[in-house]
PDB file of C-alpha atoms in Angstrom:
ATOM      1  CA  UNK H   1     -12.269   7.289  11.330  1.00  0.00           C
ATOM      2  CA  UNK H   2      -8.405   7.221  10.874  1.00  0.00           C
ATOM      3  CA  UNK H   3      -6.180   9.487   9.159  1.00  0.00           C
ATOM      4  CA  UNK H   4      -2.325  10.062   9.099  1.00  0.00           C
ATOM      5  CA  UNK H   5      -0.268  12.981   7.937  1.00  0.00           C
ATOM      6  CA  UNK H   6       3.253  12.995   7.349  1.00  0.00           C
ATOM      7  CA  UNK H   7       4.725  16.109   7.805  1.00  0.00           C
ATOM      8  CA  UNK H   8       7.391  16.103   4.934  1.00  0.00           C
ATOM      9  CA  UNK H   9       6.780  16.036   1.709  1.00  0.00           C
ATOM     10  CA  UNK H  10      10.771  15.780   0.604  1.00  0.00           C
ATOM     11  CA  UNK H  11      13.552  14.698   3.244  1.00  0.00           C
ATOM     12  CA  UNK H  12      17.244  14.949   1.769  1.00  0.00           C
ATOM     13  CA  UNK H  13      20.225  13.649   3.899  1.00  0.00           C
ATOM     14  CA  UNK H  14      23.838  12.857   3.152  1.00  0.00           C
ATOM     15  CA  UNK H  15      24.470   9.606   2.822  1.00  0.00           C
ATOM     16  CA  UNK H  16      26.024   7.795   6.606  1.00  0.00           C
ATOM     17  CA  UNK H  17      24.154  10.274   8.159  1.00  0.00           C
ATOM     18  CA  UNK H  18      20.786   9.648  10.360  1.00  0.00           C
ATOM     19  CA  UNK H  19      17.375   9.646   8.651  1.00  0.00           C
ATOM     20  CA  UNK H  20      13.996  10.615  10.240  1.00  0.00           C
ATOM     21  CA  UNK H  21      10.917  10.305   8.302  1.00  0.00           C
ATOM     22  CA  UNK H  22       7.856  11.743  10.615  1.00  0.00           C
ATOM     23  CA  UNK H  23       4.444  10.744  10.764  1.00  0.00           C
ATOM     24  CA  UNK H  24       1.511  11.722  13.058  1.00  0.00           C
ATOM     25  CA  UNK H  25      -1.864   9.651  13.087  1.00  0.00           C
ATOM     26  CA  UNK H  26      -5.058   9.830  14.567  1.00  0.00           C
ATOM     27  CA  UNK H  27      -7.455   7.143  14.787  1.00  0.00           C
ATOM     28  CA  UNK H  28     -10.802   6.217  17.073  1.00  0.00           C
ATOM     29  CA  UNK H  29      -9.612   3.113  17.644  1.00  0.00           C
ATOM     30  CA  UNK H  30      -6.411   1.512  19.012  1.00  0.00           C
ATOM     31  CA  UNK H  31      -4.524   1.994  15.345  1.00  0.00           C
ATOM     32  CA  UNK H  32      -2.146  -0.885  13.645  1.00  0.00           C
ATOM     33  CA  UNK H  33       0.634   1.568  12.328  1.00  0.00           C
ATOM     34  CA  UNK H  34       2.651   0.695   9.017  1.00  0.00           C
ATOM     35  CA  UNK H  35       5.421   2.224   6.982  1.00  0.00           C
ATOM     36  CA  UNK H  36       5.905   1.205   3.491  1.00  0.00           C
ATOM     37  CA  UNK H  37       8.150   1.936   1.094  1.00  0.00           C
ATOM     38  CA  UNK H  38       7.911   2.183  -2.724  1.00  0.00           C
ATOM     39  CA  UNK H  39      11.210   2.136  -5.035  1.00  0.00           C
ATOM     40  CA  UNK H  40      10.483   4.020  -8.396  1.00  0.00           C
ATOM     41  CA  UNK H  41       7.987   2.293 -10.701  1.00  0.00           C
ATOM     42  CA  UNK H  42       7.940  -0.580  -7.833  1.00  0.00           C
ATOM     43  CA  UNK H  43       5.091  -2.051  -5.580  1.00  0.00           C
ATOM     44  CA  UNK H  44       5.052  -1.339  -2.103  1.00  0.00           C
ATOM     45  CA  UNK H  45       7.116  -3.264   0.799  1.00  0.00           C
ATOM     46  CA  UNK H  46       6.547  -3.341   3.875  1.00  0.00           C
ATOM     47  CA  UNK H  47       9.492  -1.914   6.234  1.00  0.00           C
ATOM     48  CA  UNK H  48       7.715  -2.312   9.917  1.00  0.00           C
ATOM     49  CA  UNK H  49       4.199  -2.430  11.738  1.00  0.00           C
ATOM     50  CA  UNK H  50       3.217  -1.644  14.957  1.00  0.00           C
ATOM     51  CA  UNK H  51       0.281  -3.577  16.428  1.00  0.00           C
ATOM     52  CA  UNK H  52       0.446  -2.701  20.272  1.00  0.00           C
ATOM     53  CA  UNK H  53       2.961  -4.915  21.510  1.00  0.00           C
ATOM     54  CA  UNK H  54       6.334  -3.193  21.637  1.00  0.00           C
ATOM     55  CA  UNK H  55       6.614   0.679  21.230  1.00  0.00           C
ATOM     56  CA  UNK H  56      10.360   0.468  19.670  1.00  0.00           C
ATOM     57  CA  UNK H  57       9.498  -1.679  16.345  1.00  0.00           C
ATOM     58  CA  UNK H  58      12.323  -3.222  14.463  1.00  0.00           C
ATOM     59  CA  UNK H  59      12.042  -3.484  10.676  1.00  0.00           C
ATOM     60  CA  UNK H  60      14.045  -4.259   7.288  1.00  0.00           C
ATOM     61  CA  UNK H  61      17.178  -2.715   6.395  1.00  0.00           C
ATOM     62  CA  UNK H  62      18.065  -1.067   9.667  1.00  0.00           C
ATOM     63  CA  UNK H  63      14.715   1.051   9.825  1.00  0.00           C
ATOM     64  CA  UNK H  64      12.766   1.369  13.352  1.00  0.00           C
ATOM     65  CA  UNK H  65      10.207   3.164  14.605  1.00  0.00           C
ATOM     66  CA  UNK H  66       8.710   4.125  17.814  1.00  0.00           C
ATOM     67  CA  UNK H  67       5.039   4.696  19.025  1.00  0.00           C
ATOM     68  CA  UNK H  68       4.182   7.271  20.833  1.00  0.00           C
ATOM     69  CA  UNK H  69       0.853   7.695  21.931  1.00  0.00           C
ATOM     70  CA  UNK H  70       0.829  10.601  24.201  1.00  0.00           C
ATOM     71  CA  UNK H  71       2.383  11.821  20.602  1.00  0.00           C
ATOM     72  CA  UNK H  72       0.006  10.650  18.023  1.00  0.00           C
ATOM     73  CA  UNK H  73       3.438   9.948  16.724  1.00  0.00           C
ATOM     74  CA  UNK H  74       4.963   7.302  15.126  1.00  0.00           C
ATOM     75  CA  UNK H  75       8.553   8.505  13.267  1.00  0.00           C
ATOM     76  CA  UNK H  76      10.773   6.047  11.680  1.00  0.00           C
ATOM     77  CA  UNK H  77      14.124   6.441  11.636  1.00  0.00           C
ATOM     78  CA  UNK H  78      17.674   4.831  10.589  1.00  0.00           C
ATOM     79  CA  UNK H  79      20.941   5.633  11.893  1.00  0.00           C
ATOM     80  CA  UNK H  80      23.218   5.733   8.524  1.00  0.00           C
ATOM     81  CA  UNK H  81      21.209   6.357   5.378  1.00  0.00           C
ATOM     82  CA  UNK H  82      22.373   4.519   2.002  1.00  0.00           C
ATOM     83  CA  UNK H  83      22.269   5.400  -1.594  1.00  0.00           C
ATOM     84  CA  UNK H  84      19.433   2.459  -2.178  1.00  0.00           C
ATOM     85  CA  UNK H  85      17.218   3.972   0.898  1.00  0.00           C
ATOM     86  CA  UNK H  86      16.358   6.790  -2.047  1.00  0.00           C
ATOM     87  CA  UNK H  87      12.826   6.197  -2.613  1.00  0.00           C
ATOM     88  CA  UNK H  88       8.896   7.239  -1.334  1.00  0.00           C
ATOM     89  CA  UNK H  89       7.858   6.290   2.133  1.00  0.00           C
ATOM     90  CA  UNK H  90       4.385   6.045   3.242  1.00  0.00           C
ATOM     91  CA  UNK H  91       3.113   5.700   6.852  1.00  0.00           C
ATOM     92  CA  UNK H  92      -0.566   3.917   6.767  1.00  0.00           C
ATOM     93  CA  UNK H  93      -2.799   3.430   9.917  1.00  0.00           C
ATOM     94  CA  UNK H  94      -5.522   0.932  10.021  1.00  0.00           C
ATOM     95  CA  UNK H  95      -7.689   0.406  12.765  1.00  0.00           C
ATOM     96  CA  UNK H  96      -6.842  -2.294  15.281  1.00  0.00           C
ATOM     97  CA  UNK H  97      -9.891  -4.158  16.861  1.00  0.00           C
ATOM     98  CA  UNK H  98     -12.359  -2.004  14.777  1.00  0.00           C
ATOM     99  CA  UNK H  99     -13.597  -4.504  12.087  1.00  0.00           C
ATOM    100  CA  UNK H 100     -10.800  -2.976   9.670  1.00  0.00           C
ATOM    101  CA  UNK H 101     -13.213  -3.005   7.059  1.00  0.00           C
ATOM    102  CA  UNK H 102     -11.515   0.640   5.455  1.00  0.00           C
ATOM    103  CA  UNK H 103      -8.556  -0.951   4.042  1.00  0.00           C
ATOM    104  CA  UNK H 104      -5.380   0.986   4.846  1.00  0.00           C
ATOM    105  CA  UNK H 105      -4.967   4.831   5.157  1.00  0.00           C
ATOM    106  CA  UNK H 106      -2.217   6.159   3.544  1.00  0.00           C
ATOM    107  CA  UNK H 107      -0.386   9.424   4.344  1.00  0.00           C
ATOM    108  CA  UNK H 108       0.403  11.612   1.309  1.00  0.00           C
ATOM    109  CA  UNK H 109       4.283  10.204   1.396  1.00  0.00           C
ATOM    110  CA  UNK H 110       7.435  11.723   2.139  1.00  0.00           C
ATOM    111  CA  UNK H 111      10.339  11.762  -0.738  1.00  0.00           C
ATOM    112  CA  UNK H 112      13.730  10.468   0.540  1.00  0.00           C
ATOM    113  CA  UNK H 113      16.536  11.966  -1.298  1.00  0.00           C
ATOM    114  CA  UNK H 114      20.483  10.535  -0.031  1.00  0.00           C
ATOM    115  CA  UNK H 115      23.307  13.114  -1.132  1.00  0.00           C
ATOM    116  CA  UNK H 116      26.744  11.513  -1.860  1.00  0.00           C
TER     117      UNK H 116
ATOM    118  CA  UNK T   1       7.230 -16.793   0.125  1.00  0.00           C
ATOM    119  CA  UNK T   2       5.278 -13.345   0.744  1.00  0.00           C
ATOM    120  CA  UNK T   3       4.942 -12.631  -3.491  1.00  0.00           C
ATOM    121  CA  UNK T   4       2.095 -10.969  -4.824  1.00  0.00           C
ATOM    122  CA  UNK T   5       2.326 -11.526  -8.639  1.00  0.00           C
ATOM    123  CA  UNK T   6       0.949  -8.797 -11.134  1.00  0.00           C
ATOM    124  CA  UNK T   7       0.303  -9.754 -14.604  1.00  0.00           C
ATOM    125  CA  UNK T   8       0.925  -7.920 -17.514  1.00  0.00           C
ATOM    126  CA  UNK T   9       3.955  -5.298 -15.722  1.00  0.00           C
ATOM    127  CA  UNK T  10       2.714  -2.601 -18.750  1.00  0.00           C
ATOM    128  CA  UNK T  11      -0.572  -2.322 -20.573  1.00  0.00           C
ATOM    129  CA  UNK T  12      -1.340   0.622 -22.912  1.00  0.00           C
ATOM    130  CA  UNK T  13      -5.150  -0.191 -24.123  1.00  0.00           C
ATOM    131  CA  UNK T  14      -7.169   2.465 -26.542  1.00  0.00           C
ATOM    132  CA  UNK T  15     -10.800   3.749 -24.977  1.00  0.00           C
ATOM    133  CA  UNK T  16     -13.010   1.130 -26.777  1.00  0.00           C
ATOM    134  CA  UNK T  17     -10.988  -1.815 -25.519  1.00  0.00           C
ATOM    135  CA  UNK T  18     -10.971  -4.548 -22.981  1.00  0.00           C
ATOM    136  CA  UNK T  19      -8.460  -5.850 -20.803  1.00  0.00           C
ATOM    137  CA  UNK T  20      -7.551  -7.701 -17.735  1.00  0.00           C
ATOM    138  CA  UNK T  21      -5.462  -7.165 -15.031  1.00  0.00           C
ATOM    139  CA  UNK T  22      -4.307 -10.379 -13.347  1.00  0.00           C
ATOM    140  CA  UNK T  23      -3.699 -11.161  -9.533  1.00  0.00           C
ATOM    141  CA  UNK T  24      -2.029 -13.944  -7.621  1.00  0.00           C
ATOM    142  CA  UNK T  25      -1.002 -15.265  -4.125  1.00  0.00           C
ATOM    143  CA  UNK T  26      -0.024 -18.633  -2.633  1.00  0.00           C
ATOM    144  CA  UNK T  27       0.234 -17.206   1.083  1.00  0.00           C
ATOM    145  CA  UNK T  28      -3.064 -18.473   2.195  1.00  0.00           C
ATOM    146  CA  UNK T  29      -4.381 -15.138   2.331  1.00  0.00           C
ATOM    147  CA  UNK T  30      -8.420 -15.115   2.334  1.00  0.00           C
ATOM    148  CA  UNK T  31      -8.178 -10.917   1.926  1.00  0.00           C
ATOM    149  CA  UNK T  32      -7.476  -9.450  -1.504  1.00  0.00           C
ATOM    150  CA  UNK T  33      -7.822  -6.106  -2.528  1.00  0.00           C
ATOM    151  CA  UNK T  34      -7.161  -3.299  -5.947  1.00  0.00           C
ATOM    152  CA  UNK T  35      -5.354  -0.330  -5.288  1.00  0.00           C
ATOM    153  CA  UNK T  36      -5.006   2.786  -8.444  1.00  0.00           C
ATOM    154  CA  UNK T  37      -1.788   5.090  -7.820  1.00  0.00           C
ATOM    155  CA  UNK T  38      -1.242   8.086 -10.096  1.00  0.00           C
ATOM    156  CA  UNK T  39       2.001   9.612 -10.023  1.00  0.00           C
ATOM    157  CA  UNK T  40       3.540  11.006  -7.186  1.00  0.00           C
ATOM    158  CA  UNK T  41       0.281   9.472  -4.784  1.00  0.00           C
ATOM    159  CA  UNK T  42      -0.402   7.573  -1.872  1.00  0.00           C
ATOM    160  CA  UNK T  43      -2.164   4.266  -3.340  1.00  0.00           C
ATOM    161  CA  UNK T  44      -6.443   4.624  -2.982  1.00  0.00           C
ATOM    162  CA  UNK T  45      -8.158   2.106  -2.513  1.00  0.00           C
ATOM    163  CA  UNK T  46     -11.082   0.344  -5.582  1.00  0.00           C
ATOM    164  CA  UNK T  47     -12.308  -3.134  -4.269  1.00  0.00           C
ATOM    165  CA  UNK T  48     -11.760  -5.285  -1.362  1.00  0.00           C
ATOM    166  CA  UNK T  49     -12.329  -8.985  -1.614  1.00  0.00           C
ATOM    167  CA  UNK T  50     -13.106 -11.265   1.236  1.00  0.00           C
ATOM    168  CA  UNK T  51     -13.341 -15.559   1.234  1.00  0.00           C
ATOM    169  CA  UNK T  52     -13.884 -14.944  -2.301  1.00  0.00           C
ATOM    170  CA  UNK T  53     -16.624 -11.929  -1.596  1.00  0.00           C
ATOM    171  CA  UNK T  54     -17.140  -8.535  -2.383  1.00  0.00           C
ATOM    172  CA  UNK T  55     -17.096  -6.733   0.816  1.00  0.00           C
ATOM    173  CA  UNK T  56     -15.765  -3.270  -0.628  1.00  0.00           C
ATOM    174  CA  UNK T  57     -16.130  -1.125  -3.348  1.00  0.00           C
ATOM    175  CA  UNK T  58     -15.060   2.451  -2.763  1.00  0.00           C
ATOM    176  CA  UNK T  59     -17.673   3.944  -5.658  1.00  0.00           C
ATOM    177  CA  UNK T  60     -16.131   2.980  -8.651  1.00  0.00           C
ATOM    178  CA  UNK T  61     -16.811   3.801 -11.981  1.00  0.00           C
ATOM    179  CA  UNK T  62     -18.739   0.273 -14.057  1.00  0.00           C
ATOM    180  CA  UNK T  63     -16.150   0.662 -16.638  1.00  0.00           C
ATOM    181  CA  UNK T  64     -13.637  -1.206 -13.750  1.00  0.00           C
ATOM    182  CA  UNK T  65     -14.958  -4.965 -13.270  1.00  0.00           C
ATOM    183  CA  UNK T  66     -13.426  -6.658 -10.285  1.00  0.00           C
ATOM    184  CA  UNK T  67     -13.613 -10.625 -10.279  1.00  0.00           C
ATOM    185  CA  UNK T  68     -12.346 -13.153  -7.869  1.00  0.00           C
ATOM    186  CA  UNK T  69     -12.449 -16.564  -9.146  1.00  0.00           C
ATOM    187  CA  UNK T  70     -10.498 -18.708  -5.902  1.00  0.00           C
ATOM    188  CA  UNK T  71      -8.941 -17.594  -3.386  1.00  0.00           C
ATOM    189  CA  UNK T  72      -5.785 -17.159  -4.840  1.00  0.00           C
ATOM    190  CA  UNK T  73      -6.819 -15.268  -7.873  1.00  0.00           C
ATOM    191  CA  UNK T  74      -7.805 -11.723  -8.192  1.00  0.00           C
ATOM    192  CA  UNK T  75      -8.679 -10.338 -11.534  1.00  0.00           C
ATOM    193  CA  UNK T  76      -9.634  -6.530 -12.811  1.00  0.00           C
ATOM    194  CA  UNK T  77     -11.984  -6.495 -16.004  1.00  0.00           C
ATOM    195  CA  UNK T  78     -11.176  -2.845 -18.218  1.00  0.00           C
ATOM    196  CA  UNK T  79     -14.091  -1.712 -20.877  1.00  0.00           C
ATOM    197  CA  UNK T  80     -14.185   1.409 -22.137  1.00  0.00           C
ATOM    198  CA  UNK T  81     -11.549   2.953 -19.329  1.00  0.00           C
ATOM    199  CA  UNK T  82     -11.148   7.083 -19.975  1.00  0.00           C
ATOM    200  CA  UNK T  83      -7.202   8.291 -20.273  1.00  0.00           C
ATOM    201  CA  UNK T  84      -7.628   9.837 -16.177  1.00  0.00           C
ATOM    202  CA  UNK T  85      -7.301   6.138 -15.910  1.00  0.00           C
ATOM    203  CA  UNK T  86      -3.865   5.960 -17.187  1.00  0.00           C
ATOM    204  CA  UNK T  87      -1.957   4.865 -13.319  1.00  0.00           C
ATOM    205  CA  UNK T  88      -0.441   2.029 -11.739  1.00  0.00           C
ATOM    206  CA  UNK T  89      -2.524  -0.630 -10.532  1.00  0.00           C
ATOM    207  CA  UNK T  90      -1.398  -2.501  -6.894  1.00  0.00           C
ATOM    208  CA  UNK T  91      -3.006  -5.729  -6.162  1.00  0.00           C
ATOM    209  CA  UNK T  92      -2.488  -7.002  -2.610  1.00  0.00           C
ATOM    210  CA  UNK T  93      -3.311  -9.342  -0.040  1.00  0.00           C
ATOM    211  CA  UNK T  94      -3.304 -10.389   3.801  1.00  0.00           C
ATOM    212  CA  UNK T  95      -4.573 -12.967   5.955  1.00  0.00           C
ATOM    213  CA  UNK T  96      -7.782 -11.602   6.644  1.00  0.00           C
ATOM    214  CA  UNK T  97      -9.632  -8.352   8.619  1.00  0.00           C
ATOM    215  CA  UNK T  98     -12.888  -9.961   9.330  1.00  0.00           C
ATOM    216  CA  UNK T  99     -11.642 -11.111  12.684  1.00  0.00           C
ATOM    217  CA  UNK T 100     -10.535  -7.594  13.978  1.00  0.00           C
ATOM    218  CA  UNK T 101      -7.339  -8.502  13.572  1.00  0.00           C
ATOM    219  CA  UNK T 102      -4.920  -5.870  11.603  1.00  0.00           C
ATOM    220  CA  UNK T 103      -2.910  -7.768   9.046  1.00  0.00           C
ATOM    221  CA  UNK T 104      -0.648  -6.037   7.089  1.00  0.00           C
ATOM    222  CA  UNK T 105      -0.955  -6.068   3.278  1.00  0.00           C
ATOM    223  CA  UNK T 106       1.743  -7.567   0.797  1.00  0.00           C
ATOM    224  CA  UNK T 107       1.817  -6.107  -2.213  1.00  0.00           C
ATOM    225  CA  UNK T 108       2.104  -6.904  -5.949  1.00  0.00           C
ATOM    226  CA  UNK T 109       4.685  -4.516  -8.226  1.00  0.00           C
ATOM    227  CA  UNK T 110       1.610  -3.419 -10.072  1.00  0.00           C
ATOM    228  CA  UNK T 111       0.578  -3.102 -13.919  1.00  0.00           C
ATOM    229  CA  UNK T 112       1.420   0.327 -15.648  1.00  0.00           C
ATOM    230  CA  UNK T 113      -1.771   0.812 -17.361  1.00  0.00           C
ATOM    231  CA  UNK T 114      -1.666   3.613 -20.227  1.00  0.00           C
ATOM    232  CA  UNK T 115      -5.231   4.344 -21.790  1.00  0.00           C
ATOM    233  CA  UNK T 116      -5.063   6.405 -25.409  1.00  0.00           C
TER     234      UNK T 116
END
């Protein structure tokens, strides 16, 4: 079984300043890790994944994250925020390798609020 | 093009009527699935359709009738839905999980469904 937890409910930053969303997982299996993100009354889009090639993954709009396994970790982070990065993130495991027949696990979401 | 296409974007339905939700892709993808969000959740997970088959259904209630007609459709029958169904409902897709592989999931914007 998978699960993921992110550990902040609500992240405010100023906006130009760094952003770090954090997100812990644990899985049985070696996990595919995703972060989403969800602009009000919006679908989802997909900002990165992670699927055991490189640690440091590269995503849209300036966003990367790195896997950490000795961690159970896998934080995303930007180096400026923007006014349009306001919105909900959501980190999601799925197992890798594992028949993947559970559909994606979704943490609980973290708010991102960007100060003027 | 990765678009997921949701159709109606709002639907407010009384208790004794019925309705469909609508689905589509043209990426190919042989993996379709229903997602219900209520407000300020993590999307969780209804049906899971693969090559056209029902290979999930995470114990939901009759009154919510999933159909897959081709492999690009994806449609969600309503009868006699309760208000606690009142949420947003995310359609998505990806290439496919029966292989072990971890795809990740594109998803649709979603129908606002409102049940009086």
């Amino acid at each position: 079984a998978q699960s993921v937890t992110q550990l902040d409910s609500h992240v405010s930053v100023s906006e130009g300043t760094p952003v770090l969303l954090r997100c812990n997982y644990s899985s049985s299996y070696s996990p595919s890790l995703f972060w989403y993100v969800q602009h009000p009354n919006k679908g989802l889009q997909l900002l990165l994944k992670y699927t055991s090639a490189a640690t440091l993954v590269k995503g849209i709009n300036g966003f990367e994250a790195e896997f950490k396994k000795s961690e159970t970790s896998f934080h995303l982070t930007k180096p400026s925020a923007h006014m349009s990065d306001a919105a909900e993130y959501f980190c999601v495991v799925r197992p890798f390798g594992g028949g993947g027949a559970d559909g994606l696990t979704f943490g609980k979401g973290t708010h991102l609020i960007i100060q003027p | 093009d990765t678009e997921v296409t949701q159709t109606p974007k709002h639907l407010v339905m009384g208790m004794t009527n019925k309705k469909s939700l609508k689905c589509e892709q043209h990426m190919g993808h042989r993996a379709m699935y229903w997602y219900k969000q209520k407000a300020k959740k993590p999307p969780e997970l209804m049906f899971v359709y693969s090559y056209e088959k029902l290979s999930i259904n995470e114990s939901v209630p009759s009154r919510f009738s999933p159909e897959c007609p081709n492999s690009s459709l994806l449609n969600l029958h309503l009868h006699a839905l309760q208000p606690e169904d009142s949420a947003l409902y995310l359609c998505a897709s990806s290439q496919d999980f029966s292989s072990g592989q971890s795809y990740e999931q594109y998803f649709g914007p979603g129908t606002r469904l409102t049940v009086t």
